[in-house]
GROMACS .gro file of C-alpha atoms in nm:
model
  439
    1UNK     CA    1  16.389  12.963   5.382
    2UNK     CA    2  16.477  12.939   5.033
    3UNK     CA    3  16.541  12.612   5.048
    4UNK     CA    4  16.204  12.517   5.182
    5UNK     CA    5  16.009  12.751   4.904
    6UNK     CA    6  16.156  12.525   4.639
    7UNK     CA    7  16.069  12.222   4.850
    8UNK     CA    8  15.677  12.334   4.912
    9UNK     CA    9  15.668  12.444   4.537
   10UNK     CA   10  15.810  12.040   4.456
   11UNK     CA   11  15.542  11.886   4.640
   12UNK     CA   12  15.262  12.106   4.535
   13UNK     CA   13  15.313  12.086   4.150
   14UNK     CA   14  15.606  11.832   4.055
   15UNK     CA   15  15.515  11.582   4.262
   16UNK     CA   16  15.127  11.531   4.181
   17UNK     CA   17  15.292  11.529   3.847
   18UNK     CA   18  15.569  11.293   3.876
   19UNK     CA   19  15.283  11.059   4.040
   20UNK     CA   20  15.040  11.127   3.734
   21UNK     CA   21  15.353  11.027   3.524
   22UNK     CA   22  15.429  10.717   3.696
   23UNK     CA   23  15.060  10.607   3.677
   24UNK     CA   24  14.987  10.685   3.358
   25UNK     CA   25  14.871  10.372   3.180
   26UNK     CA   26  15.130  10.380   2.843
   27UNK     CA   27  15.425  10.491   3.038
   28UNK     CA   28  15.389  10.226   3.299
   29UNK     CA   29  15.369   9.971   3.032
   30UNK     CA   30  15.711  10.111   2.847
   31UNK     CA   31  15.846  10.098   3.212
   32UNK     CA   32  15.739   9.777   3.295
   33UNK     CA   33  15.803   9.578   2.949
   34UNK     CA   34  16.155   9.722   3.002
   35UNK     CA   35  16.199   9.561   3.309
   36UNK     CA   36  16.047   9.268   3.184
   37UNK     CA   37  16.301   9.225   2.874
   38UNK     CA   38  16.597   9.255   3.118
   39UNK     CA   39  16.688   8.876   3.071
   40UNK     CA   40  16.688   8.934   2.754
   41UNK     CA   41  16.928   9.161   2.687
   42UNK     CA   42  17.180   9.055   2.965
   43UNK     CA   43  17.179   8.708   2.738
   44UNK     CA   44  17.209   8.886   2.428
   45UNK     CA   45  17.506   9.084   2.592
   46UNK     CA   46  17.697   8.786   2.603
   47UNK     CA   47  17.775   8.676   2.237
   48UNK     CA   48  17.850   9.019   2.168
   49UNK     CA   49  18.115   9.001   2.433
   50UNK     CA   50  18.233   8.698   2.303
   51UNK     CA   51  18.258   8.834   1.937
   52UNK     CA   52  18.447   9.150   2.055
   53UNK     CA   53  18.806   8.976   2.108
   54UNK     CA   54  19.082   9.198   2.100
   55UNK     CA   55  19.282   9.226   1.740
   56UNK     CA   56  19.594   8.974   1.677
   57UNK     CA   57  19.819   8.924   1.404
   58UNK     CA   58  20.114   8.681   1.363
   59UNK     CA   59  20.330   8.865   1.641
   60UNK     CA   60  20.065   8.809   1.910
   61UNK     CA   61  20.194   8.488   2.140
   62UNK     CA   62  19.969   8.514   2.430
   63UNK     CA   63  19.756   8.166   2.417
   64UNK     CA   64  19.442   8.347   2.557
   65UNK     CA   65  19.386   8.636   2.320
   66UNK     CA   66  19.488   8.334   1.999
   67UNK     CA   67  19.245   8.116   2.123
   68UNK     CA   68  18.958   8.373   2.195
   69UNK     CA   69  18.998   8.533   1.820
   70UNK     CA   70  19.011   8.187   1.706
   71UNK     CA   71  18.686   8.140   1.903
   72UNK     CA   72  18.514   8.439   1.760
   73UNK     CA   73  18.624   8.353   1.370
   74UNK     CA   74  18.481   8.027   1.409
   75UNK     CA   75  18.166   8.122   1.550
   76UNK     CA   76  18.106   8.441   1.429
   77UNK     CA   77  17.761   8.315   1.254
   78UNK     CA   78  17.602   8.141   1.544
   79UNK     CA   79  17.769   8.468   1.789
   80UNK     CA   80  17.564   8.682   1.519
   81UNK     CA   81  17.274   8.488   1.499
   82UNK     CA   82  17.208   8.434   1.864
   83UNK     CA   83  17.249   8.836   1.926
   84UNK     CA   84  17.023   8.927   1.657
   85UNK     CA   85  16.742   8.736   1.825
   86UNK     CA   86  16.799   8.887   2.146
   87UNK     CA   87  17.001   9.168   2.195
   88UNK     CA   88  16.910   9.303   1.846
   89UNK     CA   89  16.546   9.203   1.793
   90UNK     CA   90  16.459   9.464   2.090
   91UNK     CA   91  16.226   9.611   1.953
   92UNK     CA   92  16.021   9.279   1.875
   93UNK     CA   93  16.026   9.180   2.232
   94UNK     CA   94  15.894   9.585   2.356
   95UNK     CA   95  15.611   9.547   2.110
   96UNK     CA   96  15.486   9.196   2.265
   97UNK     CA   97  15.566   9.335   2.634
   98UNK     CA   98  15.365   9.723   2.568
   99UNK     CA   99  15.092   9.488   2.407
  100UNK     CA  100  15.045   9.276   2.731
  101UNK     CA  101  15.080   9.508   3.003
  102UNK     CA  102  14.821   9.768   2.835
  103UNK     CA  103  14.568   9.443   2.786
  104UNK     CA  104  14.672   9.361   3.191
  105UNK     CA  105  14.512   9.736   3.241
  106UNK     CA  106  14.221   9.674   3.097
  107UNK     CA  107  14.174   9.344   3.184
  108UNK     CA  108  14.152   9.194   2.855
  109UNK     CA  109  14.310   8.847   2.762
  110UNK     CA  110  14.666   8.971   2.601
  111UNK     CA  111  14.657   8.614   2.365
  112UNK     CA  112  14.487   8.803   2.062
  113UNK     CA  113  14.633   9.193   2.081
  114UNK     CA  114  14.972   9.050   2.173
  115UNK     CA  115  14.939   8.830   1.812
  116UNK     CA  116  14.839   9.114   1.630
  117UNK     CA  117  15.084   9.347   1.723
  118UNK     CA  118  15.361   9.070   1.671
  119UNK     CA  119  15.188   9.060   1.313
  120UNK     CA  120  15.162   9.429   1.245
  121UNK     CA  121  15.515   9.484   1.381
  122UNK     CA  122  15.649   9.213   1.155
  123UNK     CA  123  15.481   9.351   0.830
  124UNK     CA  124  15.572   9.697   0.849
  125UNK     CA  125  15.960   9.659   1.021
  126UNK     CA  126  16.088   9.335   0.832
  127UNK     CA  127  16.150   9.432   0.454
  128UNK     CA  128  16.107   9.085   0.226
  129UNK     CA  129  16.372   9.054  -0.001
  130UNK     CA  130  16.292   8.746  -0.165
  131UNK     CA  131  15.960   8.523  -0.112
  132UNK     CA  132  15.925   8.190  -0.306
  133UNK     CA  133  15.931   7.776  -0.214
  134UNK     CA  134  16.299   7.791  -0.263
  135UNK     CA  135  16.314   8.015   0.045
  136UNK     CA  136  16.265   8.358   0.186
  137UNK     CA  137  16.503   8.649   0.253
  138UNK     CA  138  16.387   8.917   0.466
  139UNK     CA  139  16.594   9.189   0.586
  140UNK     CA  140  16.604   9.230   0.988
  141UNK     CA  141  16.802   9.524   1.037
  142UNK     CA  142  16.532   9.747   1.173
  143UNK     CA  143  16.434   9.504   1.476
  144UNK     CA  144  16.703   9.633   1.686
  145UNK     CA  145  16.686   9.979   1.874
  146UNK     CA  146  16.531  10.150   1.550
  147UNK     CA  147  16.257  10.015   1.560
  148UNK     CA  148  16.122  10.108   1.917
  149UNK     CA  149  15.945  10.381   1.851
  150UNK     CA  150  15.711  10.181   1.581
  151UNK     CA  151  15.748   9.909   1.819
  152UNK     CA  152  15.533  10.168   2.068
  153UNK     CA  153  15.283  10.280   1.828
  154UNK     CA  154  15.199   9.936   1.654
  155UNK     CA  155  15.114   9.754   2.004
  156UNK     CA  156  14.956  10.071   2.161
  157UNK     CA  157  14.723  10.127   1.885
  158UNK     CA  158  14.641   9.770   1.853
  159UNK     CA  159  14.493   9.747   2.202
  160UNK     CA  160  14.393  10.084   2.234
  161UNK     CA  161  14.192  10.009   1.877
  162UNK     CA  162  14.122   9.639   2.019
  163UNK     CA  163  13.971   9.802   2.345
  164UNK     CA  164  13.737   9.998   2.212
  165UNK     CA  165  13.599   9.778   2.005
  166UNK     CA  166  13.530   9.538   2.233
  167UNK     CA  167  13.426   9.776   2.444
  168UNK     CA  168  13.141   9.952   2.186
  169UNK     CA  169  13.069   9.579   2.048
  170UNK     CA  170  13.165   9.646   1.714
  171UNK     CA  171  13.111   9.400   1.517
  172UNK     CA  172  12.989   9.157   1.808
  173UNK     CA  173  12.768   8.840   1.689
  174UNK     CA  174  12.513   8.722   1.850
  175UNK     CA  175  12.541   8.396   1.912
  176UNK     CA  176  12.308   8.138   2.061
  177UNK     CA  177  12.323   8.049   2.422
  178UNK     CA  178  12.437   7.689   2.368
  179UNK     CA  179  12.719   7.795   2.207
  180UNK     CA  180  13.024   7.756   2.434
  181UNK     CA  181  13.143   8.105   2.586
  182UNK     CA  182  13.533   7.985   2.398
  183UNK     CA  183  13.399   7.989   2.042
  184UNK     CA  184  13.146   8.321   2.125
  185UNK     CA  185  13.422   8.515   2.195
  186UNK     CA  186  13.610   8.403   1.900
  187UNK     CA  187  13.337   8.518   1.666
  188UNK     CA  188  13.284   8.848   1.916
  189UNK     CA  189  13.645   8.919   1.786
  190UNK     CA  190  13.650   8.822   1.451
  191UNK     CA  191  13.556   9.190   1.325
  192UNK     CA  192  13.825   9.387   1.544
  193UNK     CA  193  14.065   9.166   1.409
  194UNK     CA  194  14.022   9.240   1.069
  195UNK     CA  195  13.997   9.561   1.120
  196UNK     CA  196  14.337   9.633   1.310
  197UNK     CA  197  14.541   9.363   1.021
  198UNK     CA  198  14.364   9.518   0.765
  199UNK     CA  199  14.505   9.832   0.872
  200UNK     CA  200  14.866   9.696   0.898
  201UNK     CA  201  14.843   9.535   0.543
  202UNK     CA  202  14.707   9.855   0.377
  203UNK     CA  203  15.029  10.039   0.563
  204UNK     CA  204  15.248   9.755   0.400
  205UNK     CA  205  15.102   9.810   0.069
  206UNK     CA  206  15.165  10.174   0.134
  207UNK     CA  207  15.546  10.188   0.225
  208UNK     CA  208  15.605   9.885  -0.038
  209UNK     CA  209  15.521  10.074  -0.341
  210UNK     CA  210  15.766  10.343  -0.170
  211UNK     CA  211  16.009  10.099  -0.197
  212UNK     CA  212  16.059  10.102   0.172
  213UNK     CA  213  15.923  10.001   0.466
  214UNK     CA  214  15.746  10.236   0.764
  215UNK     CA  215  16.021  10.197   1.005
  216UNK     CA  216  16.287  10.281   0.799
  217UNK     CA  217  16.086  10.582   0.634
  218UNK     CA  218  15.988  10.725   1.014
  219UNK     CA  219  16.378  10.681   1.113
  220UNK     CA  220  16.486  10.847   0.818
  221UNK     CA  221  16.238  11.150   0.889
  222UNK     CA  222  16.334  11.117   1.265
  223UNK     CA  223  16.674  11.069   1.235
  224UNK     CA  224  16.781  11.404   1.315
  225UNK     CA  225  16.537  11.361   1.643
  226UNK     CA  226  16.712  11.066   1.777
  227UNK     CA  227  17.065  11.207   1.711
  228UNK     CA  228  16.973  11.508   1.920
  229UNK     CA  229  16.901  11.205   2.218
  230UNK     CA  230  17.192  11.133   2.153
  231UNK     CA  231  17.334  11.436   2.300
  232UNK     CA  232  17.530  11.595   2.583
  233UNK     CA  233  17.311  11.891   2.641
  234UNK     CA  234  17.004  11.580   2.627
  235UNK     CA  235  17.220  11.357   2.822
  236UNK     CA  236  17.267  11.619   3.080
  237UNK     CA  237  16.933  11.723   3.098
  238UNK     CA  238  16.827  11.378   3.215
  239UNK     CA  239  17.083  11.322   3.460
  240UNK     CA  240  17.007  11.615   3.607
  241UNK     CA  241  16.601  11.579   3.637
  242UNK     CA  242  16.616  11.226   3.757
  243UNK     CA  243  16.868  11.335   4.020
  244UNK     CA  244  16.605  11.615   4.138
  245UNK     CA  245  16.301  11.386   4.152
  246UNK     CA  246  16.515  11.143   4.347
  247UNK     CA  247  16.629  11.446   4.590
  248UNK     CA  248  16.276  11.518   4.645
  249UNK     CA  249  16.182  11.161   4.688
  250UNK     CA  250  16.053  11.056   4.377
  251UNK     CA  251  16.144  10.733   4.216
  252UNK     CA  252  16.370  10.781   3.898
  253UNK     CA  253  16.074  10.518   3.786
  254UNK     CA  254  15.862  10.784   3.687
  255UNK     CA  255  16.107  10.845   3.432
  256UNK     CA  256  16.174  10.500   3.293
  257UNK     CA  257  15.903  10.514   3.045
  258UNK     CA  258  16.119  10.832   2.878
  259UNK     CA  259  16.427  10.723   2.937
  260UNK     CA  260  16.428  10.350   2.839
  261UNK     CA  261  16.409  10.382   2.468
  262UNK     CA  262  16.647  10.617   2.461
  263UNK     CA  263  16.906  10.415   2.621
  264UNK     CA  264  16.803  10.027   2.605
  265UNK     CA  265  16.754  10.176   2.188
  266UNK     CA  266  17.105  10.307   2.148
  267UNK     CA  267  17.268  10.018   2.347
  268UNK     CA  268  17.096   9.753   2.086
  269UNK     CA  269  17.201   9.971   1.736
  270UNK     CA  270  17.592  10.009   1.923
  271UNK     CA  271  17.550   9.615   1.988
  272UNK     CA  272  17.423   9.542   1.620
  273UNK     CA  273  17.717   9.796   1.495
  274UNK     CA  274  17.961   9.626   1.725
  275UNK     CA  275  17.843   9.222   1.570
  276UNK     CA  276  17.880   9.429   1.206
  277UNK     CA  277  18.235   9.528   1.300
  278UNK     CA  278  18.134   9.918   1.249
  279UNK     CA  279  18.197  10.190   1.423
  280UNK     CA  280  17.956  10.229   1.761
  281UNK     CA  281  17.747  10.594   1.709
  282UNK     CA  282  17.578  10.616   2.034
  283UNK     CA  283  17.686  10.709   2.393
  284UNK     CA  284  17.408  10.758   2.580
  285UNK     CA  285  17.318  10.367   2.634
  286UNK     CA  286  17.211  10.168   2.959
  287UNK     CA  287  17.547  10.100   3.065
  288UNK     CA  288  17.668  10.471   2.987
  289UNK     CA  289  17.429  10.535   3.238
  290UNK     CA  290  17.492  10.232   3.491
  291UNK     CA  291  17.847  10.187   3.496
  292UNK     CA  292  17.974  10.572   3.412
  293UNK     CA  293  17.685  10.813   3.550
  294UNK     CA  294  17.552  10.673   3.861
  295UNK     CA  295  17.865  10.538   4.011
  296UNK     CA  296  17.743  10.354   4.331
  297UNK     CA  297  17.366  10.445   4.240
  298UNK     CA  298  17.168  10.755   4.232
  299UNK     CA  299  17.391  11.027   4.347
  300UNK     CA  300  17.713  10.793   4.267
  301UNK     CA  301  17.751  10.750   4.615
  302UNK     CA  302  18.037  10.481   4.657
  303UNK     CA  303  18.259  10.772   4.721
  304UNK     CA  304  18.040  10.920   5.007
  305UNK     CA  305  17.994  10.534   5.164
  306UNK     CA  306  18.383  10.522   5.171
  307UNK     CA  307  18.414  10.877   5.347
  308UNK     CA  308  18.133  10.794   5.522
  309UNK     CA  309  18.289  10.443   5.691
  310UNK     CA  310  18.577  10.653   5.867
  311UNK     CA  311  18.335  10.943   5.987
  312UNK     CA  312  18.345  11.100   6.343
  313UNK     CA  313  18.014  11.086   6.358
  314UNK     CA  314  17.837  10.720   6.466
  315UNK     CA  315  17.567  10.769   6.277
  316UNK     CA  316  17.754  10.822   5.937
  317UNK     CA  317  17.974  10.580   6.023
  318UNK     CA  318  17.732  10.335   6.031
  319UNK     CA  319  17.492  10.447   5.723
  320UNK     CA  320  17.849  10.402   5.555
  321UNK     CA  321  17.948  10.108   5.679
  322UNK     CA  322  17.567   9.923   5.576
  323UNK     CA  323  17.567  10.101   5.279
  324UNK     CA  324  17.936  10.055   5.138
  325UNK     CA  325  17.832   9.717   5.012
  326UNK     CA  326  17.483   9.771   4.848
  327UNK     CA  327  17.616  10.096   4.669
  328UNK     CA  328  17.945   9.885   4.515
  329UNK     CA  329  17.651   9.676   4.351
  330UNK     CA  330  17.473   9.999   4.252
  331UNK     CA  331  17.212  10.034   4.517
  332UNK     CA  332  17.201  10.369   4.654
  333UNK     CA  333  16.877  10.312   4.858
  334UNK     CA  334  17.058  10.212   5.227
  335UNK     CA  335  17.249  10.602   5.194
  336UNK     CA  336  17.003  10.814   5.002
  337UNK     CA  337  16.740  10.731   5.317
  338UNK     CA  338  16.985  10.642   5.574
  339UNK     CA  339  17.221  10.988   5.590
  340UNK     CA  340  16.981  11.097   5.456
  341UNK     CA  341  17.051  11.269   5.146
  342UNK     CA  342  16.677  11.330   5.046
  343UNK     CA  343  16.582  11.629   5.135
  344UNK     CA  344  16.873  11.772   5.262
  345UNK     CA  345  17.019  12.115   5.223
  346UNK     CA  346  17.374  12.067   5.262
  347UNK     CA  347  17.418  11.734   5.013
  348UNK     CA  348  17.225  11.875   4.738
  349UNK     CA  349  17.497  12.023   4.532
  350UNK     CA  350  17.709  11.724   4.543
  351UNK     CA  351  17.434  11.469   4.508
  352UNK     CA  352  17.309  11.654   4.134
  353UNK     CA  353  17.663  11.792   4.036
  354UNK     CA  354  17.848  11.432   4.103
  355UNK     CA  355  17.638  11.226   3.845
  356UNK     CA  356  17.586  11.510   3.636
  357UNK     CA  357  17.969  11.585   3.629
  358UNK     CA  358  18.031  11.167   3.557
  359UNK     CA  359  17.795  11.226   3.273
  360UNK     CA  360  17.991  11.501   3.090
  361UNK     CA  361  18.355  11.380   3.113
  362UNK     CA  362  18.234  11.051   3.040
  363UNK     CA  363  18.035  11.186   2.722
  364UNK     CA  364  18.376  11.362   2.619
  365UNK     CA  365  18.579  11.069   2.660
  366UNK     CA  366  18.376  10.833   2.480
  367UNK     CA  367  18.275  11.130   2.183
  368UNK     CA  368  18.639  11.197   2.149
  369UNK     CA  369  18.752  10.804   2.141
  370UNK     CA  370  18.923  10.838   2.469
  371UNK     CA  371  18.715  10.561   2.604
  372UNK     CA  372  18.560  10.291   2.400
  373UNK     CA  373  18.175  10.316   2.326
  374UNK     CA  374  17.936  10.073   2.538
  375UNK     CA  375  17.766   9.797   2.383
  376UNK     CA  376  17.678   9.539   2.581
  377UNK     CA  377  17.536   9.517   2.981
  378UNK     CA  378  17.515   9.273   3.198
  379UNK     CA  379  17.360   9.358   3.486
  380UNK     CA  380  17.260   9.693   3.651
  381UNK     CA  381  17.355   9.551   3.991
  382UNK     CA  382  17.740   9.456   3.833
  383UNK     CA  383  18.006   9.672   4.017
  384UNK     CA  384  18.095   9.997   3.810
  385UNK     CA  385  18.446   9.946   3.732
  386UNK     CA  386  18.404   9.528   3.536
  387UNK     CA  387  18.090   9.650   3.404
  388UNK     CA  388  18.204   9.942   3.293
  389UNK     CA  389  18.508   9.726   3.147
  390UNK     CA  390  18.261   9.460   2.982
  391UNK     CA  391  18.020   9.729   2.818
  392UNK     CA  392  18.305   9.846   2.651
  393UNK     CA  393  18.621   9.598   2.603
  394UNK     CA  394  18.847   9.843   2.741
  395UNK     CA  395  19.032   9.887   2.988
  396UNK     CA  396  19.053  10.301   3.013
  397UNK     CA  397  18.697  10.269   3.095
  398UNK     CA  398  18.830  10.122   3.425
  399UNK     CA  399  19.113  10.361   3.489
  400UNK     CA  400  18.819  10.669   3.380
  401UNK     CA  401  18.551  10.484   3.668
  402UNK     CA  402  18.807  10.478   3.935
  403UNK     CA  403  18.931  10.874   3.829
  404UNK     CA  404  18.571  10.938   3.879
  405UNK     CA  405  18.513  10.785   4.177
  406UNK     CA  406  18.755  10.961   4.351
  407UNK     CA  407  18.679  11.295   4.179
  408UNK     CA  408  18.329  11.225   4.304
  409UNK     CA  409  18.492  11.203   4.685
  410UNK     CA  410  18.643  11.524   4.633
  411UNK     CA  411  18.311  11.640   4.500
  412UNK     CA  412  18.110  11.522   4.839
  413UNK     CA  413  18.411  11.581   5.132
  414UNK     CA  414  18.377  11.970   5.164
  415UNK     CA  415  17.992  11.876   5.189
  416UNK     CA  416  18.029  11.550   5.363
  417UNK     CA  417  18.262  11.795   5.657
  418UNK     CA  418  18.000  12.047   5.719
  419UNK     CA  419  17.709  11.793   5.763
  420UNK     CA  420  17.956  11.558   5.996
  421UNK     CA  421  18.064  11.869   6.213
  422UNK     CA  422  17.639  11.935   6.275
  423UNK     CA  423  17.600  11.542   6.370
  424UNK     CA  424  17.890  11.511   6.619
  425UNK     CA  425  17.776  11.855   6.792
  426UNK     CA  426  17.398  11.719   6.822
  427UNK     CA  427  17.557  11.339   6.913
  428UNK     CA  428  17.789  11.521   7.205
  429UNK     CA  429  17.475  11.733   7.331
  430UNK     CA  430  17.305  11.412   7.480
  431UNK     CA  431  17.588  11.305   7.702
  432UNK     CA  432  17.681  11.629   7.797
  433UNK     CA  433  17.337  11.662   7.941
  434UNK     CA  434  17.343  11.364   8.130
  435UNK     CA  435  17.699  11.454   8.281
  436UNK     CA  436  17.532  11.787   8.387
  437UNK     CA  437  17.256  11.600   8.573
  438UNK     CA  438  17.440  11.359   8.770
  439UNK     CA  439  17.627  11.645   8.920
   0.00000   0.00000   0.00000
């Protein structure tokens, strides 16, 4: 009874809101652009691989780890280079993405808010060392995952400032009707323009006599903000809600809007650190949260789909059996819907406390140099153990996803017993029925 209280009070008030959240226009654009940028920073994962070989000195004699440090020595500049423009210019690529999926929802042609955003974004993150015919210097560090969160506000308040302006004709001319409709709406956008780049110089101007640029002020007042994202009690937090949205049906989606900067951001400053040779600061990163958390998917249920395959019960045995495969690749769909786990009393203990519990020792391991810090992904559908082995370069992150994977089955089998014990009483019933009729 319980049980359903908390499940009548989800879908009257969290739901509506999880839906509101999902739909709202700014969030769906963060979620989508993030999406979008995937290629992106699976490519830019690569060099940073490839610059990560392991240490050697003159007693090292196997051929492979020589000739891979040899590798990254040589190349080390065009490794560098190539990251920077992918991996680590992040927050470049979010600005153009937010830009064009806000103009999609209001059906405006993205060509023009997309350009000024790129511009705004480039005056007030890059800081110009040196300008002249002899060349130009301009520092780049503040493209990578610090600069998201100007990366947000520069291309929503172009288009949001772009919008209305089109929308109130400010500063429309009236052109003749002979004039081809191309070259009207040029001049119909000639005055929003100057108003949003005048905006972005006057910024510039601002921060340059400061001697610093906006970005780099707003992380250094913020700083202590995105440290505490950085977290276990924040890490936990998260892991926990998106675990109880998808227990109640809704689509971790709804969060992706929150919980991509946070993550996608930390994974491109550990990459950036990690090309610089520093230390890596951040844990809680994409593939923390890929390879580590969700073992198997929401729920990290490869543990369940391997109890699952040698069930009593047909029908587990089967979920488990169709499921065993997608959830090594990370898809959790086939056994969330399929046992079901949604919505069901006796797996909802295990299905928070597993990922939640993955989360923490992982967080430990990682804070107290146990486990190597991530900083590159590959691919969220990569099985947990290589990717977890590839995010990091080491391989305790392997023997630390297998640990967890079967502390996660001991986790689930008390559960997993008491739900299989209900299905094989209610799969008996049927053909003890019919034996009773044919008698």
């Amino acid at each position: 009874m319980h049980f359903d209280a908390i499940t009548t009070y989800m879908e009257r008030h969290i739901t509506p809101l999880a839906a509101k959240l999902s739909k709202q226009r700014h969030l769906r654009a963060i979620r989508d652009t993030f999406m979008s940028i995937l290629p992106i920073t699976l490519f830019g994962s690569i060099p940073v691989i490839l610059a990560a070989a392991p240490p050697v000195d003159k007693h090292t004699t196997n051929g492979f780890l020589l000739a891979w440090a040899g590798f990254a020595k040589t190349n080390a500049m065009t490794l560098t280079w190539i990251s920077a423009v992918t991996l680590n210019a992040m927050s470049l690529a979010i600005c153009i993405g937010v830009a064009y999926y806000l103009c999609k929802h209001y059906n405006e042609n993205p060509l023009h808010p997309m350009l000024f955003s790129t511009i705004g974004f480039l005056m007030l993150v890059l800081d110009p060392q040196k300008l002249g015919w002899e060349g130009n210097i301009v520092d780049i560090s503040y493209w990578d995952g610090r600069g998201i969160i100007i990366a947000l506000l520069i291309s929503i308040l172009t288009v949001e400032s772009y919008h209305w302006m089109r929308q109130h004709n400010i500063g429309r001319i009236s052109m003749p009707d002979s004039v081809p409709a191309s070259l009207s709406e040029t001049f119909a956008m000639l005055i929003p323009s100057m108003v949003i780049l005048t905006g972005y110089t006057l910024l510039f101007i601002i921060f340059h006599a400061m001697n610093t640029t906006m970005v780099a002020f707003i992380y250094t007042v913020l700083a202590p903000s995105f440290k505490a994202a950085d977290s276990l009690p924040i890490a936990i937090l998260l892991i926990v809600l998106v675990h109880v949205f998808w227990f109640f049906g809704l689509h971790d989606a709804a969060l992706a809007g929150i919980l991509g900067p946070i993550r996608d951001g930390n994974l491109s400053i550990n990459a950036a650190q990690k090309m610089a040779g520093q230390p890596l600061s951040r844990i809680f990163t994409t593939p923390y949260w890929t390879y580590f958390v969700i073992i198997g998917g929401s729920g990290s249920v490869l543990a369940l789909a391997f109890l699952m395959m040698r069930s009593r019960s047909k029908q587990l045995s089967t979920v488990g059996k169709v499921g065993l495969i997608p959830s090594f690749f990370g898809i959790s769909e086939p056994l969330i819907f399929g046992t079901p786990l949604m919505l069901n009393p006796v797996f909802f203990f295990p299905f928070i406390f597993t990922s939640t519990f993955n989360g923490i020792v992982t967080y430990l391991c990682m804070q107290f140099g146990i486990v190597g810090k991530t900083f590159a992904v590959f691919s969220w559908q990569m099985p947990a153990p290589i990717g977890a082995f590839l995010s990091t370069m080491d391989w305790r992150a392997v023997v630390l996803v297998l640990i967890l994977i079967v502390l996660d089955g001991m986790m689930y089998y008390p559960f997993f017993k008491v739900y299989e014990r209900n299905l094989v009483k209610l799969e008996m019933t049927p053909d003890d029925d019919v034996k009773k009729d044919t008698k």
